[in-house]
PDB file of C-alpha atoms in Angstrom:
ATOM      1  CA  GLN A   1       0.641  -0.472   0.414  1.00  0.00           C
ATOM      2  CA  VAL A   2       1.552   3.573  -1.272  1.00  0.00           C
ATOM      3  CA  GLN A   3      -0.344   6.583   1.447  1.00  0.00           C
ATOM      4  CA  LEU A   4       0.265  10.022  -0.960  1.00  0.00           C
ATOM      5  CA  VAL A   5      -0.176  13.469   1.148  1.00  0.00           C
ATOM      6  CA  GLU A   6      -0.136  16.753  -0.678  1.00  0.00           C
ATOM      7  CA  SER A   7       0.789  19.634   1.044  1.00  0.00           C
ATOM      8  CA  GLY A   8       1.422  23.460  -0.252  1.00  0.00           C
ATOM      9  CA  GLY A   9      -1.713  24.319  -1.809  1.00  0.00           C
ATOM     10  CA  GLY A  10      -3.664  27.837  -0.256  1.00  0.00           C
ATOM     11  CA  LEU A  11      -4.528  30.684  -1.119  1.00  0.00           C
ATOM     12  CA  VAL A  12      -2.750  32.821  -3.719  1.00  0.00           C
ATOM     13  CA  GLN A  13      -4.390  36.548  -6.360  1.00  0.00           C
ATOM     14  CA  ALA A  14      -3.776  35.530  -9.912  1.00  0.00           C
ATOM     15  CA  GLY A  15      -0.303  36.025 -11.126  1.00  0.00           C
ATOM     16  CA  GLY A  16       0.973  35.225  -8.086  1.00  0.00           C
ATOM     17  CA  SER A  17       2.541  31.081  -7.506  1.00  0.00           C
ATOM     18  CA  LEU A  18       2.199  28.934  -5.282  1.00  0.00           C
ATOM     19  CA  LYS A  19       3.962  24.964  -4.696  1.00  0.00           C
ATOM     20  CA  LEU A  20       2.869  22.399  -4.470  1.00  0.00           C
ATOM     21  CA  SER A  21       4.508  18.624  -2.308  1.00  0.00           C
ATOM     22  CA  CYS A  22       3.683  15.001  -2.405  1.00  0.00           C
ATOM     23  CA  ALA A  23       5.270  13.143  -0.612  1.00  0.00           C
ATOM     24  CA  PRO A  24       4.338   9.296   0.066  1.00  0.00           C
ATOM     25  CA  SER A  25       4.710   6.691   2.696  1.00  0.00           C
ATOM     26  CA  GLY A  26       4.962   3.174   2.822  1.00  0.00           C
ATOM     27  CA  ARG A  27       5.937   1.174  -0.198  1.00  0.00           C
ATOM     28  CA  THR A  28       8.581   4.227  -0.120  1.00  0.00           C
ATOM     29  CA  SER A  29      11.130   1.361  -2.232  1.00  0.00           C
ATOM     30  CA  THR A  30       9.510   0.786  -5.328  1.00  0.00           C
ATOM     31  CA  SER A  31       9.814   3.955  -7.967  1.00  0.00           C
ATOM     32  CA  TRP A  32       6.729   4.901  -8.803  1.00  0.00           C
ATOM     33  CA  ASP A  33       5.620   7.268 -11.692  1.00  0.00           C
ATOM     34  CA  MET A  34       3.647  10.237 -10.096  1.00  0.00           C
ATOM     35  CA  GLY A  35       1.186  12.881 -11.290  1.00  0.00           C
ATOM     36  CA  TRP A  36      -0.612  15.821 -10.903  1.00  0.00           C
ATOM     37  CA  PHE A  37      -5.034  15.662 -11.515  1.00  0.00           C
ATOM     38  CA  ARG A  38      -7.246  19.019 -10.526  1.00  0.00           C
ATOM     39  CA  GLN A  39     -10.796  18.957  -9.787  1.00  0.00           C
ATOM     40  CA  ALA A  40     -12.799  22.385 -10.133  1.00  0.00           C
ATOM     41  CA  PRO A  41     -16.606  22.694  -8.969  1.00  0.00           C
ATOM     42  CA  GLY A  42     -18.004  21.246 -10.930  1.00  0.00           C
ATOM     43  CA  LYS A  43     -15.797  19.973 -13.291  1.00  0.00           C
ATOM     44  CA  GLU A  44     -14.794  16.558 -14.170  1.00  0.00           C
ATOM     45  CA  ARG A  45     -10.902  15.285 -13.360  1.00  0.00           C
ATOM     46  CA  GLU A  46      -8.652  16.945 -15.060  1.00  0.00           C
ATOM     47  CA  PHE A  47      -4.270  16.148 -16.175  1.00  0.00           C
ATOM     48  CA  VAL A  48      -2.174  18.488 -15.274  1.00  0.00           C
ATOM     49  CA  ALA A  49       1.510  16.731 -14.609  1.00  0.00           C
ATOM     50  CA  ALA A  50       3.490  14.175 -14.724  1.00  0.00           C
ATOM     51  CA  ILE A  51       7.118  12.585 -14.204  1.00  0.00           C
ATOM     52  CA  THR A  52       8.317   9.150 -14.475  1.00  0.00           C
ATOM     53  CA  ARG A  53      10.561   7.501 -11.317  1.00  0.00           C
ATOM     54  CA  GLY A  54      13.438   8.058 -12.696  1.00  0.00           C
ATOM     55  CA  GLY A  55      12.700  12.185 -12.962  1.00  0.00           C
ATOM     56  CA  TYR A  56      14.004  11.672 -16.945  1.00  0.00           C
ATOM     57  CA  ARG A  57      10.852  12.493 -18.780  1.00  0.00           C
ATOM     58  CA  THR A  58       7.848  14.665 -18.088  1.00  0.00           C
ATOM     59  CA  ASP A  59       4.036  15.779 -19.959  1.00  0.00           C
ATOM     60  CA  TYR A  60       2.564  19.114 -18.684  1.00  0.00           C
ATOM     61  CA  SER A  61      -1.285  19.598 -20.178  1.00  0.00           C
ATOM     62  CA  ASP A  62      -1.495  22.331 -22.218  1.00  0.00           C
ATOM     63  CA  SER A  63      -3.666  24.083 -20.845  1.00  0.00           C
ATOM     64  CA  VAL A  64      -0.254  24.689 -17.912  1.00  0.00           C
ATOM     65  CA  LYS A  65       2.553  24.701 -20.494  1.00  0.00           C
ATOM     66  CA  GLY A  66       5.192  27.026 -20.166  1.00  0.00           C
ATOM     67  CA  ARG A  67       4.059  27.969 -15.836  1.00  0.00           C
ATOM     68  CA  PHE A  68       3.959  24.701 -14.375  1.00  0.00           C
ATOM     69  CA  THR A  69       6.824  22.620 -13.519  1.00  0.00           C
ATOM     70  CA  ILE A  70       6.558  18.927 -12.253  1.00  0.00           C
ATOM     71  CA  SER A  71      10.322  17.303 -10.172  1.00  0.00           C
ATOM     72  CA  ARG A  72      10.734  14.258  -7.521  1.00  0.00           C
ATOM     73  CA  ILE A  73      13.622  13.893  -5.786  1.00  0.00           C
ATOM     74  CA  ASN A  74      14.003  10.067  -6.221  1.00  0.00           C
ATOM     75  CA  THR A  75      15.771   9.013  -2.442  1.00  0.00           C
ATOM     76  CA  ASN A  76      11.425   9.449  -0.849  1.00  0.00           C
ATOM     77  CA  ASN A  77       9.984   9.279  -4.101  1.00  0.00           C
ATOM     78  CA  THR A  78       9.089  13.413  -3.508  1.00  0.00           C
ATOM     79  CA  ILE A  79       7.301  15.608  -6.368  1.00  0.00           C
ATOM     80  CA  TYR A  80       6.253  18.775  -6.571  1.00  0.00           C
ATOM     81  CA  LEU A  81       4.616  20.851  -8.633  1.00  0.00           C
ATOM     82  CA  GLN A  82       6.584  24.619  -8.713  1.00  0.00           C
ATOM     83  CA  MET A  83       2.699  26.515 -10.505  1.00  0.00           C
ATOM     84  CA  GLU A  84       3.800  30.561 -11.737  1.00  0.00           C
ATOM     85  CA  ARG A  85       1.635  32.343 -13.188  1.00  0.00           C
ATOM     86  CA  LEU A  86      -1.658  31.304 -11.870  1.00  0.00           C
ATOM     87  CA  GLN A  87      -4.777  32.029 -13.003  1.00  0.00           C
ATOM     88  CA  ALA A  88      -8.120  31.887 -12.156  1.00  0.00           C
ATOM     89  CA  GLU A  89      -8.935  29.299 -14.135  1.00  0.00           C
ATOM     90  CA  ASP A  90      -6.150  27.398 -11.496  1.00  0.00           C
ATOM     91  CA  THR A  91      -8.423  26.843  -9.089  1.00  0.00           C
ATOM     92  CA  GLY A  92      -9.889  23.120  -7.969  1.00  0.00           C
ATOM     93  CA  VAL A  93      -8.582  21.270  -6.338  1.00  0.00           C
ATOM     94  CA  TYR A  94      -5.076  19.267  -6.704  1.00  0.00           C
ATOM     95  CA  PHE A  95      -4.134  15.688  -6.610  1.00  0.00           C
ATOM     96  CA  CYS A  96      -1.551  13.806  -6.771  1.00  0.00           C
ATOM     97  CA  THR A  97      -0.930  10.062  -8.083  1.00  0.00           C
ATOM     98  CA  ALA A  98       1.252   7.078  -8.230  1.00  0.00           C
ATOM     99  CA  ASP A  99       1.942   3.595 -10.805  1.00  0.00           C
ATOM    100  CA  LEU A 100       3.929   1.765 -12.286  1.00  0.00           C
ATOM    101  CA  ASP A 101       2.439   3.202 -15.538  1.00  0.00           C
ATOM    102  CA  TYR A 102       3.401   5.897 -16.437  1.00  0.00           C
ATOM    103  CA  MET A 103       1.537   6.278 -19.639  1.00  0.00           C
ATOM    104  CA  THR A 104      -1.687   5.200 -17.463  1.00  0.00           C
ATOM    105  CA  ILE A 105      -1.868   9.030 -15.881  1.00  0.00           C
ATOM    106  CA  VAL A 106      -0.127  10.741 -18.622  1.00  0.00           C
ATOM    107  CA  SER A 107      -2.813   9.202 -21.247  1.00  0.00           C
ATOM    108  CA  SER A 108      -5.975   8.217 -19.036  1.00  0.00           C
ATOM    109  CA  THR A 109      -8.597   9.995 -17.642  1.00  0.00           C
ATOM    110  CA  GLU A 110      -8.748   8.309 -14.198  1.00  0.00           C
ATOM    111  CA  GLY A 111      -4.706   8.819 -13.698  1.00  0.00           C
ATOM    112  CA  GLY A 112      -2.660   6.261 -11.110  1.00  0.00           C
ATOM    113  CA  TYR A 113      -3.686   3.295  -9.199  1.00  0.00           C
ATOM    114  CA  TYR A 114      -2.792   5.769  -5.855  1.00  0.00           C
ATOM    115  CA  TRP A 115      -3.893   8.811  -5.038  1.00  0.00           C
ATOM    116  CA  GLY A 116      -3.927  11.107  -2.139  1.00  0.00           C
ATOM    117  CA  ARG A 117      -6.796  13.545  -0.651  1.00  0.00           C
ATOM    118  CA  GLY A 118      -5.971  16.768  -2.738  1.00  0.00           C
ATOM    119  CA  THR A 119      -5.211  19.794  -2.015  1.00  0.00           C
ATOM    120  CA  GLN A 120      -6.958  23.178  -2.247  1.00  0.00           C
ATOM    121  CA  VAL A 121      -5.411  25.623  -4.721  1.00  0.00           C
ATOM    122  CA  THR A 122      -8.193  29.133  -4.618  1.00  0.00           C
ATOM    123  CA  VAL A 123      -6.148  31.539  -7.140  1.00  0.00           C
ATOM    124  CA  SER A 124      -8.047  35.113  -6.859  1.00  0.00           C
ATOM    125  CA  SER A 125      -9.058  37.564  -9.249  1.00  0.00           C
TER     126      SER A 125
END
């Protein structure tokens, strides 16, 4: 079992920045492909960004490309999401996900097998 815990969310003005973290516990000896999804009120959960277990590949949704950066510390499987130039449309609950199959995270709206409980990001305009 893997438990994922997100942190770093909050309230920020449009144009501001936030950095989210996701730290796993449990099977941390296993390296996981990981990613971020988000869900805005009244909308479907959507893919935001993903990173392979080795950190050699990253993918982003078109809506965040150039503004968000995903990174990781491989020694403890912790991933980060640096969010810049935030917009009101970025408001939502951000979830961390992990899987052994990277393409499951990137190409599916279902995301990975493991999920965190999410952290709220609110961008005021």
